[in-house]
PDB file of C-alpha atoms in Angstrom:
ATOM      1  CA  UNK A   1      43.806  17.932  -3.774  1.00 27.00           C
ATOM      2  CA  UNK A   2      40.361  16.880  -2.711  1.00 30.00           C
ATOM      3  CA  UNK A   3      40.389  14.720   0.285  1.00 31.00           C
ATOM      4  CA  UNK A   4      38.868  10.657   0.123  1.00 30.00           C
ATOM      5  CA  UNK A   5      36.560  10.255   3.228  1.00 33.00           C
ATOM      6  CA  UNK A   6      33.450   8.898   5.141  1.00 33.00           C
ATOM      7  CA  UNK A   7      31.432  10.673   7.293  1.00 35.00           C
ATOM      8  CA  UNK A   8      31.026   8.753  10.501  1.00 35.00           C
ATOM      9  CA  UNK A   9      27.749   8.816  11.892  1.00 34.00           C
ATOM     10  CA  UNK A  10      29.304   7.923  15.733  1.00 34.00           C
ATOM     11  CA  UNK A  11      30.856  10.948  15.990  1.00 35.00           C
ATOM     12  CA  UNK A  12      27.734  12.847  14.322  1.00 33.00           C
ATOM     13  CA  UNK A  13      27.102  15.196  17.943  1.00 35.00           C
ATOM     14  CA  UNK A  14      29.692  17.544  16.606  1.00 35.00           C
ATOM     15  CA  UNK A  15      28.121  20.596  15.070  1.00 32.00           C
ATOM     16  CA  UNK A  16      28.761  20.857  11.254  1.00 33.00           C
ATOM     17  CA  UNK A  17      28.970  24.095   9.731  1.00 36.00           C
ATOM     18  CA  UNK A  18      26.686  24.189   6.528  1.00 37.00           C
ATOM     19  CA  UNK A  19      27.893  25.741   3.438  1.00 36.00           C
ATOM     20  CA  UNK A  20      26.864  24.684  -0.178  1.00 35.00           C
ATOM     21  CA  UNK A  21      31.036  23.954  -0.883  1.00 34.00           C
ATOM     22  CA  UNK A  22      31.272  21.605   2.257  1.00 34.00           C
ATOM     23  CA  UNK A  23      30.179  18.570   0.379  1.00 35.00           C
ATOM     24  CA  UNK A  24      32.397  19.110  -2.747  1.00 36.00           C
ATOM     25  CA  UNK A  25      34.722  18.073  -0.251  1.00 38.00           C
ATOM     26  CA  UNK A  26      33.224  14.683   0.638  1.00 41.00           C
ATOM     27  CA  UNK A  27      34.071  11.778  -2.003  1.00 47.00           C
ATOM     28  CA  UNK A  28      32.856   8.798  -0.616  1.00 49.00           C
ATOM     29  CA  UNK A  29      29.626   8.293   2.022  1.00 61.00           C
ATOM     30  CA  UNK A  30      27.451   5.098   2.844  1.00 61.00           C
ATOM     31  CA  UNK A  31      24.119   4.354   2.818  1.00 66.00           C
ATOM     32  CA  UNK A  32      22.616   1.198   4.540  1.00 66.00           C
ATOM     33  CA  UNK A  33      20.879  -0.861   2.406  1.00 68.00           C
ATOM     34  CA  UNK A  34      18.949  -4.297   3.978  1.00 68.00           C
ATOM     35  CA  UNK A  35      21.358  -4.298   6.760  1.00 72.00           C
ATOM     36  CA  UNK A  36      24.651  -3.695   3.969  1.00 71.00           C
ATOM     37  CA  UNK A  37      26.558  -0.488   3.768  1.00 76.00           C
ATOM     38  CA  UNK A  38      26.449   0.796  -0.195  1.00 75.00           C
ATOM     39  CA  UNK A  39      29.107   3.200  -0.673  1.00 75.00           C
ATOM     40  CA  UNK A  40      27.793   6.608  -2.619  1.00 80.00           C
ATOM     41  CA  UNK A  41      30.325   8.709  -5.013  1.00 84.00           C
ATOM     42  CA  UNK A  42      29.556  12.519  -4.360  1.00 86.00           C
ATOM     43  CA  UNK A  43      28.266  14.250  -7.890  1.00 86.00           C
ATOM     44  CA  UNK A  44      30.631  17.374  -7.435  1.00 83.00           C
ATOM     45  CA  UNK A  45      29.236  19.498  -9.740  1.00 84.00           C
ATOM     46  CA  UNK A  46      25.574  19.807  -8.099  1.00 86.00           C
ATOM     47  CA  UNK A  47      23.987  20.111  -4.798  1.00 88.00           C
ATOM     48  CA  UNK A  48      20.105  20.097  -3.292  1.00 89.00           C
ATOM     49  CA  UNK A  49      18.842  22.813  -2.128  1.00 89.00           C
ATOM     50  CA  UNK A  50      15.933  24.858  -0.132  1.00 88.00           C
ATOM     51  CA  UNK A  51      14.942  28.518   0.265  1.00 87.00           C
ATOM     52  CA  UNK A  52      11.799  29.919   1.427  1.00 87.00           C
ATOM     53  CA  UNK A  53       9.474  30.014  -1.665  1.00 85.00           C
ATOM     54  CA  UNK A  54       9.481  33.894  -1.044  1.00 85.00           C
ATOM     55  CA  UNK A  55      13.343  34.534  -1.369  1.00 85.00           C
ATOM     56  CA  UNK A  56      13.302  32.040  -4.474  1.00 82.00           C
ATOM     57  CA  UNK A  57      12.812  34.676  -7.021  1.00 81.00           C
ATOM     58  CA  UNK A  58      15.972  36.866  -5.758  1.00 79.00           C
ATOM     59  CA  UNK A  59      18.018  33.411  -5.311  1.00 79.00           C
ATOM     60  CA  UNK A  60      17.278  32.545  -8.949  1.00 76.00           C
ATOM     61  CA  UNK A  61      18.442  35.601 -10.076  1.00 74.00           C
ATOM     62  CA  UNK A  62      22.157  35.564  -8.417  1.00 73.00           C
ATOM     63  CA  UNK A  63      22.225  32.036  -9.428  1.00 68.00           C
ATOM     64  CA  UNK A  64      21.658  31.801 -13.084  1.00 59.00           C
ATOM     65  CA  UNK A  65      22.439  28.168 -13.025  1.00 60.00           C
ATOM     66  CA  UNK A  66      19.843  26.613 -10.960  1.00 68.00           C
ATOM     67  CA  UNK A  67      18.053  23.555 -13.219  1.00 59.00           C
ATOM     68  CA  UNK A  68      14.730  24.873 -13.565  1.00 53.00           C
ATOM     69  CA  UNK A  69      13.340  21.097 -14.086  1.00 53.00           C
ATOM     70  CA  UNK A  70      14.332  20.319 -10.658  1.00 66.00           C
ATOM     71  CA  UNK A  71      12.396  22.897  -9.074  1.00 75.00           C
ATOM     72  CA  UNK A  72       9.438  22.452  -6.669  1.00 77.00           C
ATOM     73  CA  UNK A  73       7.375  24.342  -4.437  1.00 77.00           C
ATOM     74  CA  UNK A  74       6.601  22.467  -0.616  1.00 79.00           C
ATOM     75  CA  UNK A  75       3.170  23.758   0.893  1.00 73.00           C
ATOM     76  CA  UNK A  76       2.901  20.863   2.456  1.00 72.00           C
ATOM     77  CA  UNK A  77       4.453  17.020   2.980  1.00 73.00           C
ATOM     78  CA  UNK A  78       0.845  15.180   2.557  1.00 69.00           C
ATOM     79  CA  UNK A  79       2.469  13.687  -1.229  1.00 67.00           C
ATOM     80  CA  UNK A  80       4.871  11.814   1.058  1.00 68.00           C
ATOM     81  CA  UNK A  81       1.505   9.964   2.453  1.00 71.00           C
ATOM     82  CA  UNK A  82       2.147  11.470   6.023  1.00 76.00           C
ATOM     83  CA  UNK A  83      -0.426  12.155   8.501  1.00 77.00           C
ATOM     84  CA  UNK A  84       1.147  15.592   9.913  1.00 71.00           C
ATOM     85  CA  UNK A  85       1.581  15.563  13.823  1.00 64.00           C
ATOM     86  CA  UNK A  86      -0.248  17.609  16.197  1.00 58.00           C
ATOM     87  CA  UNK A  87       2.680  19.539  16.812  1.00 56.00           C
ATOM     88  CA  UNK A  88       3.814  20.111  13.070  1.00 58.00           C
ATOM     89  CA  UNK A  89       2.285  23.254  11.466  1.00 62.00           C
ATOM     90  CA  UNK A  90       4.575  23.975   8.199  1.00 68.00           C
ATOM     91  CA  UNK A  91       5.169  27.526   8.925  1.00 68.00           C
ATOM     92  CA  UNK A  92       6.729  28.759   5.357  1.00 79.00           C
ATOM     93  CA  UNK A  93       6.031  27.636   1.613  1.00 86.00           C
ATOM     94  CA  UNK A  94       9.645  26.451   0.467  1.00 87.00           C
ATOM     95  CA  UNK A  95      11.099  25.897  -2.693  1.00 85.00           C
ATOM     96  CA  UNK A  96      13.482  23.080  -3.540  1.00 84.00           C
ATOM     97  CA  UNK A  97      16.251  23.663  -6.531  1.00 84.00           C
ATOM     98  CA  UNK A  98      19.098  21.387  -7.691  1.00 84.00           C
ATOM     99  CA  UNK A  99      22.242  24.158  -8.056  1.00 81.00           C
ATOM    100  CA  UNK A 100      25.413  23.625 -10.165  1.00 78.00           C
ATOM    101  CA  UNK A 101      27.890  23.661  -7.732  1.00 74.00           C
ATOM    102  CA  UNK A 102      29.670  26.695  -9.903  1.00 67.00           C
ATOM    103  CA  UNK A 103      27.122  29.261  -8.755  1.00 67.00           C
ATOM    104  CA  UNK A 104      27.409  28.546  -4.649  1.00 64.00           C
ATOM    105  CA  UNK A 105      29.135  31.865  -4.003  1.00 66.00           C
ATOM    106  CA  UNK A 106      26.482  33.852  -5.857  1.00 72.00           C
ATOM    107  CA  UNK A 107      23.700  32.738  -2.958  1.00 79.00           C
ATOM    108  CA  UNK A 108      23.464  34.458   0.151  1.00 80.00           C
ATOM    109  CA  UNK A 109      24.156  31.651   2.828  1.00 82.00           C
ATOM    110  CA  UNK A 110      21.511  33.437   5.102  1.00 86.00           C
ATOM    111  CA  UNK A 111      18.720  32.506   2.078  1.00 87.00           C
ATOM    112  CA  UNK A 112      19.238  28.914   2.952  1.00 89.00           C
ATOM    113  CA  UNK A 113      17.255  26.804   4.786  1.00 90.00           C
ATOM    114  CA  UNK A 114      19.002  23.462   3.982  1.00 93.00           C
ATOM    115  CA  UNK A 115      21.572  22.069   1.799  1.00 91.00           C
ATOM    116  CA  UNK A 116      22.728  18.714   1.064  1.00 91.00           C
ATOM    117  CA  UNK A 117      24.686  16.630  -1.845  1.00 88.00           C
ATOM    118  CA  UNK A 118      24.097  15.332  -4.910  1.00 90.00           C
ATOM    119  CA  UNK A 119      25.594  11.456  -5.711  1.00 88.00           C
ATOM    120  CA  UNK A 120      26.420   9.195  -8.931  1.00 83.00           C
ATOM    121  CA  UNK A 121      24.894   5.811  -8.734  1.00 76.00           C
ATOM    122  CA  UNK A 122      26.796   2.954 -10.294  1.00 74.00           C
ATOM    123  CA  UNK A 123      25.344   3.153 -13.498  1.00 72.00           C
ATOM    124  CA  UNK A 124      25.853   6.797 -13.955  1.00 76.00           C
ATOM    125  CA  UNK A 125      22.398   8.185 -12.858  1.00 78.00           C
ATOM    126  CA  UNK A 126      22.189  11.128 -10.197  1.00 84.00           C
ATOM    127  CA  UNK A 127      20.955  10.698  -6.513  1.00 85.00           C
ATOM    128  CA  UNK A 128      20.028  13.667  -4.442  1.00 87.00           C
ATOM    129  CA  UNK A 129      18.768  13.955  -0.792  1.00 88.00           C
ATOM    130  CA  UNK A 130      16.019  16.060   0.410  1.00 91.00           C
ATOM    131  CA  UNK A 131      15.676  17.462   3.314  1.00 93.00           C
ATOM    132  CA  UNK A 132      13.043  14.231   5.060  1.00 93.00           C
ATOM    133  CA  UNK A 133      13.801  11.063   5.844  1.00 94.00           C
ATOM    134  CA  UNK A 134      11.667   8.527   7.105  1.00 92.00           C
ATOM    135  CA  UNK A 135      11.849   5.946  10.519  1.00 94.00           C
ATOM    136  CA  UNK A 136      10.641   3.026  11.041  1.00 93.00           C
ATOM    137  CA  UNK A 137       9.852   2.069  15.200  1.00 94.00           C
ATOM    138  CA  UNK A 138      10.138  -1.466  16.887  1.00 92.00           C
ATOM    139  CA  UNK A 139       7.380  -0.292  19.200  1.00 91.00           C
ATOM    140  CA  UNK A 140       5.283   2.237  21.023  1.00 88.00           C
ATOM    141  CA  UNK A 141       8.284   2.831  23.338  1.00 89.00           C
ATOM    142  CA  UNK A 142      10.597   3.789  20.470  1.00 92.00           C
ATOM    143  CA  UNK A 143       8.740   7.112  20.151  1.00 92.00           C
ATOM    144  CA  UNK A 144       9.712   9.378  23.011  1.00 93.00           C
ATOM    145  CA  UNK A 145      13.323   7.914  22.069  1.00 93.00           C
ATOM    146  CA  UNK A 146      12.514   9.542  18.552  1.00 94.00           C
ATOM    147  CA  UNK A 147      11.248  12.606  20.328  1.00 93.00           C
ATOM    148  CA  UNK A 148      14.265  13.253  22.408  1.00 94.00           C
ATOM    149  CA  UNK A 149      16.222  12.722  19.228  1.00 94.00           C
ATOM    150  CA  UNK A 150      14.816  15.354  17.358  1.00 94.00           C
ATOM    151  CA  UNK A 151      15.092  17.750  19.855  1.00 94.00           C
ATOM    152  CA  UNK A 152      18.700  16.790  20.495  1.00 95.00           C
ATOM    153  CA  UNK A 153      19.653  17.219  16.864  1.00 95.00           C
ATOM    154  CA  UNK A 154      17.551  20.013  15.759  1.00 94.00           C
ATOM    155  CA  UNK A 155      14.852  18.256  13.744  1.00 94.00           C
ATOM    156  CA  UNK A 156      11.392  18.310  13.288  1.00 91.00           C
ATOM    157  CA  UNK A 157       8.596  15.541  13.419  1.00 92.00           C
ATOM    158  CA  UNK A 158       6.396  16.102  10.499  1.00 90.00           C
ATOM    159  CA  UNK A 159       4.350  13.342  11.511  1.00 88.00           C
ATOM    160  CA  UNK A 160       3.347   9.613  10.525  1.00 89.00           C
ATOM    161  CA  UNK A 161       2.537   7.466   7.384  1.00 88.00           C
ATOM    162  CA  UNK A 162      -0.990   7.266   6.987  1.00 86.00           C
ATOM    163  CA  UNK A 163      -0.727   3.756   6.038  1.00 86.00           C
ATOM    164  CA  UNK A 164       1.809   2.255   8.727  1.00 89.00           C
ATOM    165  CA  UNK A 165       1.842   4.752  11.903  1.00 89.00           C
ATOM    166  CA  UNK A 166       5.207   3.073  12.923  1.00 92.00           C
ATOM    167  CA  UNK A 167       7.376   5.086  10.384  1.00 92.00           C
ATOM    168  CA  UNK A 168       7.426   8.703  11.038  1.00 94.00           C
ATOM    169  CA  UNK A 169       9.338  11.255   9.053  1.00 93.00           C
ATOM    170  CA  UNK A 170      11.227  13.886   9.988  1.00 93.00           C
ATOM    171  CA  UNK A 171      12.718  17.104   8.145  1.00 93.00           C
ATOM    172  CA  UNK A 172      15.989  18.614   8.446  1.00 94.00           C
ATOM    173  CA  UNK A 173      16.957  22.334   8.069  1.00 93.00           C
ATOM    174  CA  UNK A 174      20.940  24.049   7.944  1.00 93.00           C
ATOM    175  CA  UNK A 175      20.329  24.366  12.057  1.00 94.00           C
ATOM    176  CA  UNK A 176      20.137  20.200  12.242  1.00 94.00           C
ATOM    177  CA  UNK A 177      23.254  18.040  13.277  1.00 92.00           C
ATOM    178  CA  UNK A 178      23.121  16.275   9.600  1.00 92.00           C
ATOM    179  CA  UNK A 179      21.806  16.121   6.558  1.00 93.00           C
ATOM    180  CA  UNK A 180      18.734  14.096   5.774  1.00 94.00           C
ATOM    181  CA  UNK A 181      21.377  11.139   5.082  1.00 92.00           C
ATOM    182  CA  UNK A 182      23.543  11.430   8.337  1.00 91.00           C
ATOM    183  CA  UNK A 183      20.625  11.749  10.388  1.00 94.00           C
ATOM    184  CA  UNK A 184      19.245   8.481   9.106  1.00 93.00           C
ATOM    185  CA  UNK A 185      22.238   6.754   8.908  1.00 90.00           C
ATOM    186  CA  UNK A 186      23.007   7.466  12.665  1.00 92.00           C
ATOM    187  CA  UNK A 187      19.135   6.842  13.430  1.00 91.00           C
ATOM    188  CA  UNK A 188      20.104   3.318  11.987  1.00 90.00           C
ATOM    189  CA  UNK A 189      23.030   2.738  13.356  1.00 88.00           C
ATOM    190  CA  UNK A 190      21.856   3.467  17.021  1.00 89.00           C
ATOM    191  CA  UNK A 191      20.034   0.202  16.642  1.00 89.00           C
ATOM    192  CA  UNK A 192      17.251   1.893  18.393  1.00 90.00           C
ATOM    193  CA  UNK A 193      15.010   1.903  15.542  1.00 92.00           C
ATOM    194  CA  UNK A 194      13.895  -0.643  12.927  1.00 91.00           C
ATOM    195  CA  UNK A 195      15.472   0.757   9.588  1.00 89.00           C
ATOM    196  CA  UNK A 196      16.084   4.756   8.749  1.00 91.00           C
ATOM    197  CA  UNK A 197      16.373   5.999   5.144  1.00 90.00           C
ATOM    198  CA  UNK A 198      16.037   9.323   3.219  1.00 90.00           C
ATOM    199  CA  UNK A 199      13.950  10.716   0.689  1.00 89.00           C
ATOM    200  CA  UNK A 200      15.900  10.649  -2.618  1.00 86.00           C
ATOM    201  CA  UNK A 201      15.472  12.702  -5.571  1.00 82.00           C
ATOM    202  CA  UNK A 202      16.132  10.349  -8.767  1.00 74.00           C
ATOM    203  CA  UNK A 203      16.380  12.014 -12.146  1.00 65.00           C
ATOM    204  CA  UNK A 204      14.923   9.700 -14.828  1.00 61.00           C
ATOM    205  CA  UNK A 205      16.705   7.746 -17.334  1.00 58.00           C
ATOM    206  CA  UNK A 206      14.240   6.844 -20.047  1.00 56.00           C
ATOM    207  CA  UNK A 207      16.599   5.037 -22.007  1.00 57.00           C
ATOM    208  CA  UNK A 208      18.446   3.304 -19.419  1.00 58.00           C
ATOM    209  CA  UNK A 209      18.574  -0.568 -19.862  1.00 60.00           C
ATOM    210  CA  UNK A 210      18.026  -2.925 -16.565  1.00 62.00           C
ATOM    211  CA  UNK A 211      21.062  -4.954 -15.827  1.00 66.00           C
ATOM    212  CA  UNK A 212      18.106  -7.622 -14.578  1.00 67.00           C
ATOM    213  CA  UNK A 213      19.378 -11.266 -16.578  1.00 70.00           C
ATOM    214  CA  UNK A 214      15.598 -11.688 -17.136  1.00 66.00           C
ATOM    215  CA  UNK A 215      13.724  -8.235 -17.239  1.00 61.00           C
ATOM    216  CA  UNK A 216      13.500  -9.121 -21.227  1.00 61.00           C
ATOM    217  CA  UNK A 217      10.856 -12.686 -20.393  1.00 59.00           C
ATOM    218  CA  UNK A 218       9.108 -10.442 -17.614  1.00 58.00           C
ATOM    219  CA  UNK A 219       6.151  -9.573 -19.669  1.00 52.00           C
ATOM    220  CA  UNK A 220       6.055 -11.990 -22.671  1.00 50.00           C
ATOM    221  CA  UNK A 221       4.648 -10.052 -24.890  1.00 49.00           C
ATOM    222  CA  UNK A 222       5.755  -9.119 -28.693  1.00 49.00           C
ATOM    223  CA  UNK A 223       8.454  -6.291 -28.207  1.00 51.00           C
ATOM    224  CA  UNK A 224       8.787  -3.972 -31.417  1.00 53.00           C
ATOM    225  CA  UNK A 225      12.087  -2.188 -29.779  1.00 53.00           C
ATOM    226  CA  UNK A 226      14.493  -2.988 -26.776  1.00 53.00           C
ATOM    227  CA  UNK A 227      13.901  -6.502 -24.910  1.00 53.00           C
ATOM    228  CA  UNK A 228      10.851  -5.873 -22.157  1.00 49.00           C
ATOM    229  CA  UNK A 229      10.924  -2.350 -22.998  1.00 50.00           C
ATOM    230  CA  UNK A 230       8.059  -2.077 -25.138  1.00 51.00           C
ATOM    231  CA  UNK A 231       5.268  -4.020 -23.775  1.00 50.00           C
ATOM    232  CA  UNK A 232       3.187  -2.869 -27.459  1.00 50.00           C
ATOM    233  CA  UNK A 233      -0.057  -2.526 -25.214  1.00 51.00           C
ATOM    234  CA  UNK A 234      -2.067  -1.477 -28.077  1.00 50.00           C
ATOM    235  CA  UNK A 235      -1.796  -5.002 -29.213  1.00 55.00           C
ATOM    236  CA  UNK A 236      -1.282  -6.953 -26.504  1.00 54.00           C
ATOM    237  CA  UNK A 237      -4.368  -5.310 -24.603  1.00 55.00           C
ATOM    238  CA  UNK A 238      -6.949  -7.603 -27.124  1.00 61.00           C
ATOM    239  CA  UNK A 239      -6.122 -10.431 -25.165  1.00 60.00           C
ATOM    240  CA  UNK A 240      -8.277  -9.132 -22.626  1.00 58.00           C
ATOM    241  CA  UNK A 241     -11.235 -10.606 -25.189  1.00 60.00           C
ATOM    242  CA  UNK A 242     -10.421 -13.585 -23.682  1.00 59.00           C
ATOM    243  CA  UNK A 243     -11.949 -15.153 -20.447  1.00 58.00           C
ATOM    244  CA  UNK A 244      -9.380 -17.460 -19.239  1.00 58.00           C
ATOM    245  CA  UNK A 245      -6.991 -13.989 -18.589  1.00 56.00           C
ATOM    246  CA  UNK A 246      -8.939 -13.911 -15.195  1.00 61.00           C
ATOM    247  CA  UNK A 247      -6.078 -16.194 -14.293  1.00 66.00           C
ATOM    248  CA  UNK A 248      -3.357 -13.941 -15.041  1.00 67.00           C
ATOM    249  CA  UNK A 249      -2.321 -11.998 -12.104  1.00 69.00           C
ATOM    250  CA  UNK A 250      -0.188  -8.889 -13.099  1.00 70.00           C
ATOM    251  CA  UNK A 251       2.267  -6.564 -10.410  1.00 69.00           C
ATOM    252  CA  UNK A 252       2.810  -2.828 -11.624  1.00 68.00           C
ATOM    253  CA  UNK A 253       5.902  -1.359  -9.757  1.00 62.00           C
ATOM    254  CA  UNK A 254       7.204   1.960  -9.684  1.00 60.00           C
ATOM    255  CA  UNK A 255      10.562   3.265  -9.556  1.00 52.00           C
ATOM    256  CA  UNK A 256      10.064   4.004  -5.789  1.00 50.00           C
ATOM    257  CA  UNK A 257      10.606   0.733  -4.440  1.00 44.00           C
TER     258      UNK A 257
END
């Protein structure tokens, strides 16, 4: 019988052991969302995780069920917009792989660098956490507390957003106190710091529908298939013959915010 539980970040100083099957265990975890605690339901057929890019070839091989579509190759953090620290010098190309959870005895636990769970959303699509996660400080002051953190817990400063230099991120390996998701859950939860949240992995869902009431009037334009779905930009685009569209003013967002 698989046990219902949360992970509680106060008691997160205890040294967890690591292993792949560890989080099959786990049914029910929180993330903080604008100051609100979203509950997360573990995916236990899959897990995240990361060998160095030079063991990846004998790891795929024992583990003929890694999802090759989910595999990437880290030289580097500078996609995540970060401005790497003086101290940060990435050491090792790794490689990142999303494993069904079937195939964790075929890996060599040594090949691991870091681990961490997959999770259903509430409309069925799949959530996974990486190995960064990102902090935001009140102040100048708040870094040496964010120093002394990562040294306590085993993680690793990989330096600031080149954008806003008050969020830092920070990596986490199999040697850490937490997964990227504990770590900044706790971070949050300290009250130290200004908001803490980890980099997710989102599979798409082309065909998912938005549960927004009034996605469908969003763009107002002639829709040949699902409500605001199809924009039909190939038509809609001659509008831009005439002048008075300077007075339209049009948002684009992605899927990351």
């Amino acid at each position: 019988m698989v046990a219902r539980m949360t992970f509680c970040q106060r008691n997160i100083k205890k040294t967890f052991p690591r292993p792949v099957r560890l989080w099959v265990r786990l049914i029910i975890i929180i993330i903080w969302c604008d100051g609100v605690k979203i509950p997360l339901t573990v995916n236990e057929n899959k897990s995240y995780v990361l060998v160095e890019t030079a063991k990846f070839e004998s790891v795929r091989k024992s583990a003929v069920n890694i999802r090759g579509g989910n595999t990437r190759t880290i030289d580097n953090y500078a996609a995540l917009g970060i401005r790497s620290s003086k101290e940060f010098r990435m050491q090792k190309s790794l490689t990142s792989f999303t494993l069904d959870n079937a195939q964790q005895k075929s890996i060599n636990p040594q090949d691991v660098v870091y681990e961490a769970p997959y999770f259903k959303t509430s409309d069925g699509a799949d959530l996974g956490i990486t190995n960064v996660f990102s902090v935001q400080l009140t102040g100048e002051q708040d870094l040496a507390k964010l120093q002394k953190i990562a040294e306590e817990y085993n993680l690793e400063i990989l330096g600031e957003n080149k954008f806003d230099p008050s969020i830092y991120y920070l990596s986490c390996t199999k040697e850490s106190k937490g997964n990227a998701l504990e770590m900044a859950n706790f971070m949050y939860e300290s009250g130290a710091f200004e908001y803490a949240t980890p980099e997710f992995i989102v599979e798409s869902m082309p065909d998912a529908a938005p549960n927004d009431t009034y996605f469908s009037y969003q763009w107002n334009l002639k829709n040949v298939s699902y409500p605001g779905i199809d924009i039909n930009y190939v038509n809609a685009r001659n509008a831009f013959a005439f002048p008075y569209i300077n007075d339209i003013i049009v948002a684009v967002v992605d899927n990351g915010v």
